[in-house]
Every structure is written in structure tokens, then in C-alpha cells.
């Protein structure tokens, strides 16, 4: 994806960027990673970069029983200078909850082409590119003059841990357009070739190759009105009823049209050359403000086989409108957090439309360190619970006969004046970060909405709260809202509320996690 004046944005001006926004009271606890005299805002159970900066996740590959996850990383973020821009850093995981850092895999500034942007890695099982069977091939965007974007090839013969460049010439040169980036490559086994999707302003271009080193344009999918398309995605998934759909996804900024600024997708058909959507307008995999540059990837069973009915997904918990605003810079020395990894399934709505549903990765259950079961709670107005925490999951099913709204106040301050609100009101579900500290200085992007049918008179909520984020899963993941929030670390309360009515919060359970 693009970096807004990429090198300038990632220069060292970030240090102290949060100070003007945040004036936290002395927090209750600190983690070892924090600087002396500082309290840590590092997430408890979400992936965070060890230091400096991260942005786009790159699609993980499965090798030797583990996921190898690369992401864009700038080791010079806090110092700036002439070496700004991103490399690819590697982390490995067997369960997609706990990650082990493995350092920089694809370096920056080692060729005249400069730093490396987003792209994708594939395993070349049949040695189509000539670097050896099983080599990991990366197709990545670079812009030597910081303007002209083209696609370059790197290869690895040690399982994606270190890479070498395949010369300095692009394998897919720029045809004379401004936006030409973020190659996503998949293998078309049926036709014996590789397929690339590429972000080209309001179009996703499709390309073919037999060797990963030469590419031919074959078709395009155009969608205007949702900003410049970035980080395209293409995959096949099988629904519970046996229906098979292809999904085309993009990261897009639909805020100008009252739409999310996250991951837009279309279900449809793909014939190896062109994608045909079921509907002209996209659906959105997240309705919050901060789930960008998301990638999806295969779910591998224990024996290594791929589950065709489930796909994993993860996104960058940030937004280019305020990318350098975070309390983690000053005390923790980093800027970069990912969403929880999600399990994506294809479901059929009552209307006949197919959609993607999301749930937190199942392995999160294996890291539960404490469970608080509060049972069924009747609420009229506001009910403050006897619980305190900065990082947890809360689940419940809210039922009612008649009311306007209901939900939870998360990370509530001792005086009740600050909190994050999550719930339903009328015909929409919402996540509202306005009553707490958050990165949006403009005040325009505070409450996110997704559709809700009030006639249901019930809603199931599963909400993941961490030190700088909230992710709300509505009705078994039919809709999701992910947003950055920066509550003071003394804001640890939790309350339930209703508006103009009474509701029962059934099977209310809080879980905490221990992730090393």
C-alpha cells in the first residue's frame, strides 16, 4: 500500500507525537518493556512490533508446521534521517496468538530501488521460477524515485527467513500510471499458472505468469467511489451449505461516502482471468475505523492440509489519517499493533446473499488465564459491575421487550466520565470511542455503525478489549467493529447500560488472557 510521502511520514518526527494528545494520570501498573518511570500501553494479547514502526501485514505462509508472518517494518522510525521507509520483518507462530520474532527478512535500501512496500509471498513448490523447489518468492512494490511504482522479485531458500533480490529491474514495470502497487499472487493449479491481483487506483488488475518473473495483463475489475483501492485479495471459500464462492477484497477509504475505511469485498465467480461480482456494491469485513491493509490466508489443519471452509484474516490496527498518534511511542518505543487473527467463514443470509462472518482465532481459548462468570444481569439505566481490567474479553446476549438502546461501557473511568460505548441503538450496532481518549483529533470519526434489526429484540456481543484497541463482534461475527482507543490506564471499570427500557444481559462472561 502507499505511504503518504512514504519516507517523510516514517521519518523520526513520531517521537513525542502522542504527548500533545495524551496527558495520562499515573497508571496502576507497568510492563517491563516500558521506559523507566513510564507505564506501558503495549497490548496484552495482540501482536505488536518489538520496537520502532510497523504497518501493513503481509500474507503469512505455512512452512514446517508454522505460519511465517512478514510485515512492513521501519527500524529507523524514531531516529529518521536518510534511511526511512520499510523493510519486511518476520515473526513465526504455530497458533496465531503467540509470535516469535525472527528479525528483518527482506531488507531495505540494499539496492538502488530503495525500500520495500507491500506485496505477497508464495511457496514455489514446483520450481517454476528456477530458484529451487520450495523456494519462497516475494513479489513486492518498490518505487526507486518515490513516485514510479513497479513490482520486483525477491527469493528465499531458507524458508522465508532471509531473501535476496532477483536483480534490480522490475518483473512488472509501471505502464505509465500513478497507482500501481501491492501485488497479491495465488497459484492457479487447474490452469498451471500464477495469478496476480494489483491495486491500480480504482481498478484491480489481473495478471498471469508461468514463472513469477514475467507477467501479462489479462483483465481488470473497476470500482469507484470508495477511494484509491489498495492491498487487493483474491481467494476461494466454501460455505456450510456447500456453495463455493470466490472473494475479491481491497482496502479502501469509503469515509467520504459514509462507508468504512477498512476491507471491502465482493463475493462472486473467477474463471482464472476475470472476476464477476454477485453485486455491484461491496460488503465490508469491518465497520470500525482501524482495520486496514488486511490480509487473508489459508487455515492449515494439524496435518498441513488446507481447510476450504475457513480462512484466517488479520489487519493493521491503525489509520493513515492519524498513523503517528499513539501513546506507545514515548513509553514503549514502538508504533504498530495488529488486530486479533480472525477465522473467516462464508454464510448465507436469509435474503440469499452470501457474506463473510468473523470470529477471533480459536487458539485464543488456550490462553485464558482467568474467567469471571457473572451470569444473567437485569439492567435499567446504568449498572456498574464489580470488575476492573485493561485487557479482557466480554461476551453476553442482550434481550429485551422494548427499549431504544443497550450496551456496555468499557474502560470506564472512576468518576464515570470516560468510557468506550459498545452496543445497539435503534436500527444499528455501534462502537463509540468519543467519550475516551482516542487518536482522531478531528472528532469526525468517533462512532462506527453497522446494520441491526431491532425487531430481533436480542443481540449477541463478543468484545475484545486491549490497552489501545476495542474489537466488537456482533451476532456471531456478522458485523465487526475495530477501533483504536487510548484510555488512561487508571480507567479500568466496566458497566452495562440501557436507554429507555430494561434488558437482561444473559450469560455475561469476562475472560483474561496470558500471552508470552
Tab-separated table of C-alpha atoms in Angstrom, residues 6-471:
chain	number	residue	atom	x	y	z
A	6	UNK	CA	6.436	7.449	2.375
A	7	UNK	CA	9.867	8.480	3.548
A	8	UNK	CA	8.745	11.753	5.101
A	9	UNK	CA	5.898	10.123	7.000
A	10	UNK	CA	8.167	7.494	8.524
A	11	UNK	CA	10.869	9.939	9.496
A	12	UNK	CA	11.702	10.413	13.164
A	13	UNK	CA	9.140	13.116	13.863
A	14	UNK	CA	6.979	10.498	15.543
A	15	UNK	CA	8.703	10.634	18.903
A	16	UNK	CA	6.530	12.701	21.163
A	17	UNK	CA	3.649	12.793	18.687
A	18	UNK	CA	1.304	11.476	21.310
A	19	UNK	CA	2.357	13.899	24.007
A	20	UNK	CA	0.158	16.721	22.767
A	21	UNK	CA	-2.860	14.437	22.809
A	22	UNK	CA	-2.307	12.345	25.918
A	23	UNK	CA	-1.767	13.520	29.462
A	24	UNK	CA	-2.413	10.323	31.414
A	25	UNK	CA	-2.609	10.212	35.156
A	26	UNK	CA	-0.186	7.866	36.862
A	27	UNK	CA	-1.261	4.399	35.734
A	28	UNK	CA	-1.783	1.466	38.054
A	29	UNK	CA	0.812	-0.850	36.525
A	30	UNK	CA	3.679	-1.017	34.103
A	31	UNK	CA	5.162	-3.709	31.863
A	32	UNK	CA	8.904	-4.394	31.654
A	33	UNK	CA	9.057	-3.085	28.094
A	34	UNK	CA	8.240	0.460	29.185
A	35	UNK	CA	10.903	3.071	29.765
A	36	UNK	CA	11.824	3.863	33.352
A	37	UNK	CA	9.147	5.967	35.008
A	38	UNK	CA	6.670	5.233	32.202
A	39	UNK	CA	3.628	2.984	32.201
A	40	UNK	CA	3.216	0.559	29.330
A	41	UNK	CA	0.463	0.793	26.752
A	42	UNK	CA	1.714	-2.314	24.925
A	43	UNK	CA	-1.119	-4.710	24.118
A	44	UNK	CA	-1.521	-7.739	26.367
A	45	UNK	CA	-2.666	-10.274	23.768
A	46	UNK	CA	-2.462	-8.612	20.352
A	47	UNK	CA	0.592	-8.740	18.095
A	48	UNK	CA	2.818	-5.678	18.443
A	49	UNK	CA	6.092	-4.809	16.732
A	50	UNK	CA	9.073	-5.251	19.112
A	51	UNK	CA	10.272	-1.683	18.507
A	52	UNK	CA	10.052	1.247	16.105
A	53	UNK	CA	7.286	1.025	13.452
A	54	UNK	CA	5.059	-1.474	11.667
A	55	UNK	CA	2.196	-1.084	9.234
A	56	UNK	CA	0.879	-3.499	6.593
A	57	UNK	CA	0.673	-7.195	7.440
A	58	UNK	CA	1.885	-9.427	4.604
A	59	UNK	CA	0.052	-12.684	3.952
A	60	UNK	CA	1.651	-15.447	6.090
A	61	UNK	CA	2.909	-18.667	4.512
A	62	UNK	CA	2.823	-22.124	6.118
A	63	UNK	CA	6.206	-23.870	6.367
A	64	UNK	CA	7.281	-26.771	8.590
A	65	UNK	CA	4.232	-26.605	10.820
A	66	UNK	CA	4.261	-22.880	11.496
A	67	UNK	CA	2.982	-19.649	9.997
A	68	UNK	CA	5.726	-17.322	8.809
A	69	UNK	CA	4.365	-13.810	9.026
A	70	UNK	CA	6.144	-10.887	7.369
A	71	UNK	CA	5.124	-7.273	7.895
A	72	UNK	CA	6.312	-3.809	6.905
A	73	UNK	CA	8.849	-2.559	9.443
A	74	UNK	CA	10.908	0.615	9.717
A	75	UNK	CA	13.890	0.243	12.097
A	76	UNK	CA	14.664	3.961	11.760
A	77	UNK	CA	11.234	5.328	12.642
A	78	UNK	CA	12.245	7.063	15.860
A	79	UNK	CA	15.518	8.451	14.510
A	80	UNK	CA	14.601	9.480	10.979
A	81	UNK	CA	17.448	10.566	8.756
A	82	UNK	CA	18.115	9.290	5.266
A	83	UNK	CA	17.154	5.657	5.869
A	84	UNK	CA	13.435	5.969	6.418
A	85	UNK	CA	10.990	3.623	4.704
A	86	UNK	CA	10.162	-0.009	5.288
A	87	UNK	CA	11.709	-3.480	5.215
A	88	UNK	CA	9.920	-6.821	5.708
A	89	UNK	CA	10.312	-8.225	9.230
A	90	UNK	CA	9.443	-11.815	10.140
A	91	UNK	CA	7.569	-13.353	13.058
A	92	UNK	CA	6.608	-17.019	13.378
A	93	UNK	CA	3.664	-18.680	15.103
A	94	UNK	CA	2.073	-22.098	15.455
A	95	UNK	CA	-1.240	-20.858	16.866
A	96	UNK	CA	-1.525	-17.257	15.561
A	97	UNK	CA	-1.761	-15.906	19.109
A	98	UNK	CA	1.832	-16.230	20.313
A	99	UNK	CA	4.542	-14.984	17.914
A	100	UNK	CA	8.338	-15.290	17.915
A	101	UNK	CA	10.350	-12.502	16.343
A	102	UNK	CA	12.904	-13.500	13.689
A	103	UNK	CA	14.231	-10.108	12.605
A	104	UNK	CA	14.405	-8.485	9.169
A	105	UNK	CA	13.887	-10.861	6.244
A	106	UNK	CA	13.654	-8.551	3.217
A	107	UNK	CA	15.977	-5.585	3.837
A	108	UNK	CA	15.518	-2.062	2.604
A	109	UNK	CA	17.963	0.217	0.816
A	110	UNK	CA	20.271	-2.611	-0.313
A	111	UNK	CA	19.596	-1.875	-3.992
A	112	UNK	CA	19.134	1.393	-5.917
A	113	UNK	CA	15.386	0.777	-5.681
A	114	UNK	CA	15.235	1.767	-2.011
A	115	UNK	CA	12.739	0.366	0.473
A	116	UNK	CA	10.188	-2.414	0.018
A	117	UNK	CA	6.449	-1.873	0.273
A	118	UNK	CA	3.569	-4.333	0.335
A	119	UNK	CA	3.323	-7.456	-1.779
A	120	UNK	CA	2.965	-11.170	-1.155
A	121	UNK	CA	4.975	-14.308	-0.581
A	122	UNK	CA	4.283	-17.667	-2.230
A	123	UNK	CA	5.902	-21.065	-1.964
A	124	UNK	CA	7.167	-22.170	-5.370
A	125	UNK	CA	6.649	-25.888	-4.831
A	126	UNK	CA	7.353	-26.879	-8.441
A	127	UNK	CA	10.322	-24.536	-9.004
A	128	UNK	CA	8.557	-22.526	-11.694
A	129	UNK	CA	10.865	-19.546	-11.079
A	130	UNK	CA	14.117	-21.506	-11.118
A	131	UNK	CA	15.288	-20.767	-7.571
A	132	UNK	CA	14.677	-24.313	-6.333
A	133	UNK	CA	11.645	-26.376	-5.394
A	134	UNK	CA	10.062	-24.931	-2.265
A	135	UNK	CA	11.715	-21.525	-2.578
A	136	UNK	CA	9.732	-18.660	-1.073
A	137	UNK	CA	9.166	-15.980	-3.700
A	138	UNK	CA	8.179	-12.438	-2.799
A	139	UNK	CA	6.615	-10.056	-5.313
A	140	UNK	CA	6.803	-6.572	-3.830
A	141	UNK	CA	6.226	-2.963	-4.828
A	142	UNK	CA	9.187	-0.585	-4.895
A	143	UNK	CA	9.445	2.996	-6.141
A	144	UNK	CA	13.075	3.964	-6.843
A	145	UNK	CA	12.187	7.600	-7.495
A	146	UNK	CA	9.480	7.567	-4.748
A	147	UNK	CA	6.850	8.053	-7.473
A	148	UNK	CA	7.042	5.343	-10.131
A	149	UNK	CA	5.712	2.145	-8.598
A	150	UNK	CA	6.649	-1.233	-10.069
A	151	UNK	CA	6.856	-4.860	-8.955
A	152	UNK	CA	10.129	-6.566	-8.030
A	153	UNK	CA	11.100	-10.114	-7.055
A	154	UNK	CA	12.976	-11.406	-4.024
A	155	UNK	CA	13.590	-15.073	-3.250
A	156	UNK	CA	14.443	-17.165	-0.210
A	157	UNK	CA	15.927	-20.645	0.017
A	158	UNK	CA	15.777	-20.863	3.820
A	159	UNK	CA	12.014	-20.877	4.316
A	160	UNK	CA	11.389	-17.139	4.167
A	161	UNK	CA	13.894	-16.149	6.847
A	162	UNK	CA	16.274	-14.260	4.540
A	163	UNK	CA	15.826	-13.028	0.961
A	164	UNK	CA	17.946	-11.996	-1.989
A	165	UNK	CA	16.890	-9.668	-4.752
A	166	UNK	CA	16.448	-11.033	-8.268
A	167	UNK	CA	18.359	-8.246	-9.948
A	168	UNK	CA	17.306	-4.620	-9.815
A	169	UNK	CA	14.930	-4.493	-12.777
A	170	UNK	CA	11.172	-4.862	-12.178
A	171	UNK	CA	9.427	-8.088	-13.168
A	172	UNK	CA	6.338	-5.959	-13.847
A	173	UNK	CA	7.265	-2.412	-14.945
A	174	UNK	CA	4.974	0.542	-14.479
A	175	UNK	CA	2.874	1.165	-17.634
A	176	UNK	CA	2.725	4.908	-17.024
A	177	UNK	CA	0.201	5.240	-14.174
A	178	UNK	CA	0.455	6.728	-10.701
A	179	UNK	CA	-1.030	3.915	-8.588
A	180	UNK	CA	0.434	0.506	-9.391
A	181	UNK	CA	1.129	-1.480	-6.230
A	182	UNK	CA	0.501	-4.224	-3.676
A	183	UNK	CA	0.775	-7.405	-5.778
A	184	UNK	CA	-1.117	-10.388	-4.351
A	185	UNK	CA	-0.208	-13.679	-6.017
A	186	UNK	CA	-2.048	-17.020	-5.897
A	187	UNK	CA	-1.427	-20.331	-7.661
A	188	UNK	CA	-3.994	-21.470	-10.257
A	189	UNK	CA	-3.287	-25.200	-10.179
A	190	UNK	CA	-6.107	-26.011	-12.589
A	191	UNK	CA	-4.505	-23.959	-15.373
A	192	UNK	CA	-0.871	-24.345	-14.357
A	193	UNK	CA	-0.078	-20.650	-13.833
A	194	UNK	CA	0.212	-17.867	-11.304
A	195	UNK	CA	-2.386	-15.100	-10.948
A	196	UNK	CA	-1.592	-11.639	-9.607
A	197	UNK	CA	-4.045	-9.002	-8.443
A	198	UNK	CA	-2.678	-5.451	-8.398
A	199	UNK	CA	-4.054	-2.191	-6.990
A	200	UNK	CA	-4.356	0.419	-9.766
A	201	UNK	CA	-6.274	3.409	-8.367
A	202	UNK	CA	-9.972	2.498	-8.821
A	203	UNK	CA	-9.152	-0.806	-10.533
A	204	UNK	CA	-7.831	-4.198	-9.520
A	205	UNK	CA	-5.722	-5.507	-12.389
A	206	UNK	CA	-5.350	-9.250	-13.068
A	207	UNK	CA	-2.099	-10.684	-14.469
A	208	UNK	CA	-0.866	-14.139	-15.492
A	209	UNK	CA	2.592	-15.703	-15.272
A	210	UNK	CA	4.071	-19.177	-15.604
A	211	UNK	CA	7.400	-18.381	-13.909
A	212	UNK	CA	6.724	-15.461	-11.498
A	213	UNK	CA	9.275	-13.394	-13.450
A	214	UNK	CA	7.244	-12.212	-16.445
A	215	UNK	CA	3.645	-11.061	-16.241
A	216	UNK	CA	0.838	-10.387	-18.717
A	217	UNK	CA	-2.209	-8.195	-18.083
A	218	UNK	CA	-5.479	-10.088	-18.714
A	219	UNK	CA	-8.389	-8.137	-17.148
A	220	UNK	CA	-9.492	-5.537	-14.625
A	221	UNK	CA	-12.196	-5.022	-12.015
A	222	UNK	CA	-13.200	-1.374	-11.562
A	223	UNK	CA	-14.943	0.187	-8.557
A	224	UNK	CA	-15.104	3.928	-7.951
A	225	UNK	CA	-16.467	5.916	-5.042
A	226	UNK	CA	-14.529	4.245	-2.227
A	227	UNK	CA	-11.172	5.959	-2.617
A	228	UNK	CA	-7.931	4.585	-4.018
A	229	UNK	CA	-8.003	0.786	-3.836
A	230	UNK	CA	-5.091	-0.871	-2.038
A	231	UNK	CA	-3.889	-4.285	-0.868
A	232	UNK	CA	-6.102	-6.477	-3.109
A	233	UNK	CA	-7.025	-10.012	-2.076
A	234	UNK	CA	-8.456	-12.972	-4.002
A	235	UNK	CA	-9.445	-16.367	-2.607
A	236	UNK	CA	-11.933	-19.201	-2.825
A	237	UNK	CA	-14.030	-20.367	0.142
A	238	UNK	CA	-16.748	-22.981	0.716
A	239	UNK	CA	-19.892	-22.163	2.704
A	240	UNK	CA	-21.536	-24.500	5.186
A	241	UNK	CA	-24.201	-25.355	2.622
A	242	UNK	CA	-21.517	-26.474	0.150
A	243	UNK	CA	-21.653	-23.362	-2.041
A	244	UNK	CA	-18.253	-22.287	-3.335
A	245	UNK	CA	-17.568	-18.585	-3.865
A	246	UNK	CA	-14.611	-16.536	-4.928
A	247	UNK	CA	-13.992	-13.394	-2.889
A	248	UNK	CA	-12.245	-10.257	-4.150
A	249	UNK	CA	-11.171	-7.882	-1.400
A	250	UNK	CA	-9.468	-4.482	-1.210
A	251	UNK	CA	-8.523	-1.989	1.445
A	252	UNK	CA	-10.459	1.171	0.674
A	253	UNK	CA	-11.405	4.509	2.196
A	254	UNK	CA	-15.151	4.904	1.917
A	255	UNK	CA	-15.482	7.578	4.599
A	256	UNK	CA	-16.352	10.261	2.081
A	257	UNK	CA	-19.403	8.227	1.092
A	258	UNK	CA	-20.350	7.358	4.663
A	259	UNK	CA	-18.772	3.912	4.360
A	260	UNK	CA	-15.965	2.262	6.347
A	261	UNK	CA	-12.264	2.799	5.817
A	262	UNK	CA	-11.319	-0.860	6.045
A	263	UNK	CA	-11.651	-4.021	3.909
A	264	UNK	CA	-14.296	-4.019	1.180
A	265	UNK	CA	-15.147	-7.309	-0.519
A	266	UNK	CA	-17.303	-8.855	-3.188
A	267	UNK	CA	-18.433	-12.470	-3.443
A	268	UNK	CA	-18.645	-13.833	-6.973
A	269	UNK	CA	-17.006	-16.053	-9.592
A	270	UNK	CA	-13.486	-16.177	-11.008
A	271	UNK	CA	-12.708	-18.030	-14.245
A	272	UNK	CA	-8.936	-17.756	-13.936
A	273	UNK	CA	-8.857	-14.493	-15.869
A	274	UNK	CA	-11.721	-12.233	-14.767
A	275	UNK	CA	-13.750	-11.770	-11.595
A	276	UNK	CA	-17.546	-11.351	-11.791
A	277	UNK	CA	-19.172	-9.931	-8.674
A	278	UNK	CA	-22.542	-11.033	-7.314
A	279	UNK	CA	-23.417	-7.375	-6.660
A	280	UNK	CA	-22.008	-4.010	-7.718
A	281	UNK	CA	-21.539	-2.627	-4.218
A	282	UNK	CA	-19.136	-4.254	-1.776
A	283	UNK	CA	-19.731	-5.595	1.672
A	284	UNK	CA	-17.277	-4.698	4.451
A	285	UNK	CA	-15.391	-7.119	6.642
A	286	UNK	CA	-15.021	-4.493	9.372
A	287	UNK	CA	-17.137	-1.421	10.147
A	288	UNK	CA	-14.759	0.267	12.591
A	289	UNK	CA	-12.153	2.918	11.862
A	290	UNK	CA	-8.949	0.905	12.214
A	291	UNK	CA	-8.717	-2.397	10.324
A	292	UNK	CA	-6.637	-1.533	7.288
A	293	UNK	CA	-4.268	-3.297	4.867
A	294	UNK	CA	-5.825	-6.586	5.945
A	295	UNK	CA	-4.712	-9.926	4.545
A	296	UNK	CA	-6.417	-13.292	4.475
A	297	UNK	CA	-4.638	-16.642	4.299
A	298	UNK	CA	-5.194	-20.397	4.349
A	299	UNK	CA	-6.086	-22.237	7.533
A	300	UNK	CA	-3.918	-25.341	7.769
A	301	UNK	CA	-5.044	-28.370	9.746
A	302	UNK	CA	-2.618	-30.240	12.006
A	303	UNK	CA	-1.623	-32.492	9.097
A	304	UNK	CA	-0.856	-29.456	6.925
A	305	UNK	CA	-3.893	-29.768	4.670
A	306	UNK	CA	-5.934	-26.667	3.907
A	307	UNK	CA	-9.442	-26.248	5.322
A	308	UNK	CA	-11.532	-24.910	2.387
A	309	UNK	CA	-14.328	-23.668	4.677
A	310	UNK	CA	-12.260	-21.363	6.906
A	311	UNK	CA	-9.788	-18.614	6.151
A	312	UNK	CA	-7.719	-16.550	8.553
A	313	UNK	CA	-7.553	-12.747	8.453
A	314	UNK	CA	-5.613	-10.004	10.201
A	315	UNK	CA	-5.423	-6.228	9.793
A	316	UNK	CA	-3.320	-3.254	10.849
A	317	UNK	CA	-4.974	-1.531	13.824
A	318	UNK	CA	-4.347	1.978	12.581
A	319	UNK	CA	-5.439	4.550	10.041
A	320	UNK	CA	-3.410	6.811	7.746
A	321	UNK	CA	-5.400	9.825	8.979
A	322	UNK	CA	-3.578	9.635	12.326
A	323	UNK	CA	-0.920	6.964	11.824
A	324	UNK	CA	1.677	8.589	14.106
A	325	UNK	CA	-0.630	9.218	17.051
A	326	UNK	CA	-0.246	6.638	19.816
A	327	UNK	CA	0.750	6.569	23.497
A	328	UNK	CA	3.018	3.567	22.842
A	329	UNK	CA	5.765	5.727	21.326
A	330	UNK	CA	7.020	7.611	24.361
A	331	UNK	CA	6.997	4.847	26.959
A	332	UNK	CA	7.226	1.665	24.911
A	333	UNK	CA	9.291	2.841	21.934
A	334	UNK	CA	7.087	1.445	19.188
A	335	UNK	CA	4.154	2.216	16.933
A	336	UNK	CA	2.399	-0.779	15.426
A	337	UNK	CA	-0.340	-3.177	16.550
A	338	UNK	CA	-2.350	-5.790	14.651
A	339	UNK	CA	-5.904	-6.949	15.128
A	340	UNK	CA	-6.512	-10.336	16.639
A	341	UNK	CA	-6.275	-13.005	13.959
A	342	UNK	CA	-9.791	-13.944	12.848
A	343	UNK	CA	-11.386	-17.042	11.429
A	344	UNK	CA	-13.469	-16.123	8.390
A	345	UNK	CA	-16.350	-18.288	7.176
A	346	UNK	CA	-18.859	-17.894	4.339
A	347	UNK	CA	-22.520	-17.819	5.368
A	348	UNK	CA	-25.851	-17.355	3.626
A	349	UNK	CA	-28.206	-14.650	4.875
A	350	UNK	CA	-31.974	-15.068	4.928
A	351	UNK	CA	-32.106	-12.840	1.845
A	352	UNK	CA	-29.962	-15.346	-0.058
A	353	UNK	CA	-26.872	-13.117	-0.040
A	354	UNK	CA	-23.578	-14.698	0.981
A	355	UNK	CA	-21.356	-12.858	3.423
A	356	UNK	CA	-18.159	-13.386	5.421
A	357	UNK	CA	-18.530	-13.861	9.177
A	358	UNK	CA	-15.648	-13.331	11.601
A	359	UNK	CA	-14.640	-14.834	14.932
A	360	UNK	CA	-11.416	-14.487	16.945
A	361	UNK	CA	-8.985	-17.312	16.246
A	362	UNK	CA	-9.962	-20.428	18.202
A	363	UNK	CA	-6.497	-20.782	19.760
A	364	UNK	CA	-7.237	-17.709	21.883
A	365	UNK	CA	-9.193	-20.099	24.146
A	366	UNK	CA	-5.917	-21.829	25.031
A	367	UNK	CA	-4.529	-18.648	26.569
A	368	UNK	CA	-7.330	-17.867	29.041
A	369	UNK	CA	-5.799	-17.056	32.430
A	370	UNK	CA	-8.919	-16.020	34.339
A	371	UNK	CA	-12.679	-16.332	33.857
A	372	UNK	CA	-15.326	-14.249	35.626
A	373	UNK	CA	-18.843	-15.615	35.130
A	374	UNK	CA	-21.444	-13.005	36.021
A	375	UNK	CA	-24.480	-14.946	34.767
A	376	UNK	CA	-27.701	-13.096	33.876
A	377	UNK	CA	-27.937	-9.420	34.853
A	378	UNK	CA	-31.045	-7.240	34.609
A	379	UNK	CA	-30.313	-3.624	33.777
A	380	UNK	CA	-32.411	-0.464	33.720
A	381	UNK	CA	-30.259	2.595	33.146
A	382	UNK	CA	-26.610	2.047	34.167
A	383	UNK	CA	-25.249	-0.836	36.241
A	384	UNK	CA	-21.589	-0.654	37.255
A	385	UNK	CA	-20.032	-4.101	37.617
A	386	UNK	CA	-17.580	-5.233	40.263
A	387	UNK	CA	-14.783	-5.781	37.751
A	388	UNK	CA	-11.604	-3.908	36.858
A	389	UNK	CA	-9.330	-4.549	33.889
A	390	UNK	CA	-7.391	-3.032	30.981
A	391	UNK	CA	-7.272	-6.118	28.714
A	392	UNK	CA	-10.005	-8.749	28.510
A	393	UNK	CA	-12.858	-10.260	26.517
A	394	UNK	CA	-16.503	-9.824	27.493
A	395	UNK	CA	-19.382	-11.798	25.987
A	396	UNK	CA	-23.126	-11.617	26.560
A	397	UNK	CA	-26.512	-11.902	24.893
A	398	UNK	CA	-28.755	-8.902	25.462
A	399	UNK	CA	-32.550	-9.467	25.331
A	400	UNK	CA	-35.426	-7.045	25.804
A	401	UNK	CA	-39.078	-6.382	25.131
A	402	UNK	CA	-38.916	-2.672	24.410
A	403	UNK	CA	-36.079	-0.128	24.546
A	404	UNK	CA	-34.085	2.255	22.355
A	405	UNK	CA	-30.595	1.016	23.088
A	406	UNK	CA	-28.351	-1.153	25.243
A	407	UNK	CA	-24.699	-1.972	25.586
A	408	UNK	CA	-21.537	-1.795	27.634
A	409	UNK	CA	-19.278	0.960	28.897
A	410	UNK	CA	-15.736	-0.354	28.512
A	411	UNK	CA	-12.582	1.051	30.186
A	412	UNK	CA	-14.755	3.273	32.395
A	413	UNK	CA	-13.055	5.962	34.474
A	414	UNK	CA	-13.505	6.012	38.261
A	415	UNK	CA	-15.857	9.001	38.009
A	416	UNK	CA	-17.793	7.505	35.074
A	417	UNK	CA	-16.938	10.390	32.760
A	418	UNK	CA	-14.691	8.466	30.355
A	419	UNK	CA	-15.535	5.179	28.634
A	420	UNK	CA	-15.886	3.374	25.304
A	421	UNK	CA	-19.503	2.509	24.442
A	422	UNK	CA	-20.453	-0.624	22.501
A	423	UNK	CA	-23.930	-1.915	21.753
A	424	UNK	CA	-27.070	-1.282	19.734
A	425	UNK	CA	-29.350	1.721	19.278
A	426	UNK	CA	-32.465	1.613	17.116
A	427	UNK	CA	-31.561	0.053	13.792
A	428	UNK	CA	-27.772	-0.022	14.135
A	429	UNK	CA	-24.993	-1.532	16.218
A	430	UNK	CA	-22.266	0.897	17.239
A	431	UNK	CA	-18.830	1.332	18.752
A	432	UNK	CA	-18.333	4.830	20.150
A	433	UNK	CA	-14.883	5.998	21.264
A	434	UNK	CA	-15.826	9.657	21.670
A	435	UNK	CA	-16.092	9.564	25.500
A	436	UNK	CA	-12.466	8.419	25.919
A	437	UNK	CA	-9.042	9.484	24.638
A	438	UNK	CA	-8.546	8.369	21.035
A	439	UNK	CA	-6.415	9.255	18.001
A	440	UNK	CA	-8.982	11.191	15.974
A	441	UNK	CA	-8.279	14.845	16.744
A	442	UNK	CA	-10.811	15.921	14.102
A	443	UNK	CA	-13.705	14.474	16.092
A	444	UNK	CA	-15.329	13.252	12.872
A	445	UNK	CA	-14.592	9.533	13.096
A	446	UNK	CA	-15.706	8.571	16.567
A	447	UNK	CA	-18.753	6.306	16.318
A	448	UNK	CA	-18.951	3.468	13.807
A	449	UNK	CA	-22.231	1.855	12.730
A	450	UNK	CA	-23.415	-1.405	11.186
A	451	UNK	CA	-26.988	-2.534	10.389
A	452	UNK	CA	-29.182	-4.074	13.083
A	453	UNK	CA	-32.784	-5.300	13.048
A	454	UNK	CA	-34.493	-4.013	16.218
A	455	UNK	CA	-37.346	-6.477	15.718
A	456	UNK	CA	-34.946	-9.223	16.784
A	457	UNK	CA	-35.040	-7.934	20.376
A	458	UNK	CA	-31.805	-9.746	21.048
A	459	UNK	CA	-28.147	-9.268	20.165
A	460	UNK	CA	-25.028	-11.302	20.895
A	461	UNK	CA	-21.855	-9.366	21.563
A	462	UNK	CA	-18.278	-10.563	21.893
A	463	UNK	CA	-15.879	-7.722	22.614
A	464	UNK	CA	-12.082	-7.848	22.788
A	465	UNK	CA	-10.587	-5.034	24.840
A	466	UNK	CA	-6.849	-4.367	24.986
A	467	UNK	CA	-4.789	-1.414	26.101
A	468	UNK	CA	-5.161	0.563	22.868
A	469	UNK	CA	-7.979	-1.184	20.993
A	470	UNK	CA	-11.538	-2.500	21.034
A	471	UNK	CA	-12.882	-5.121	18.596
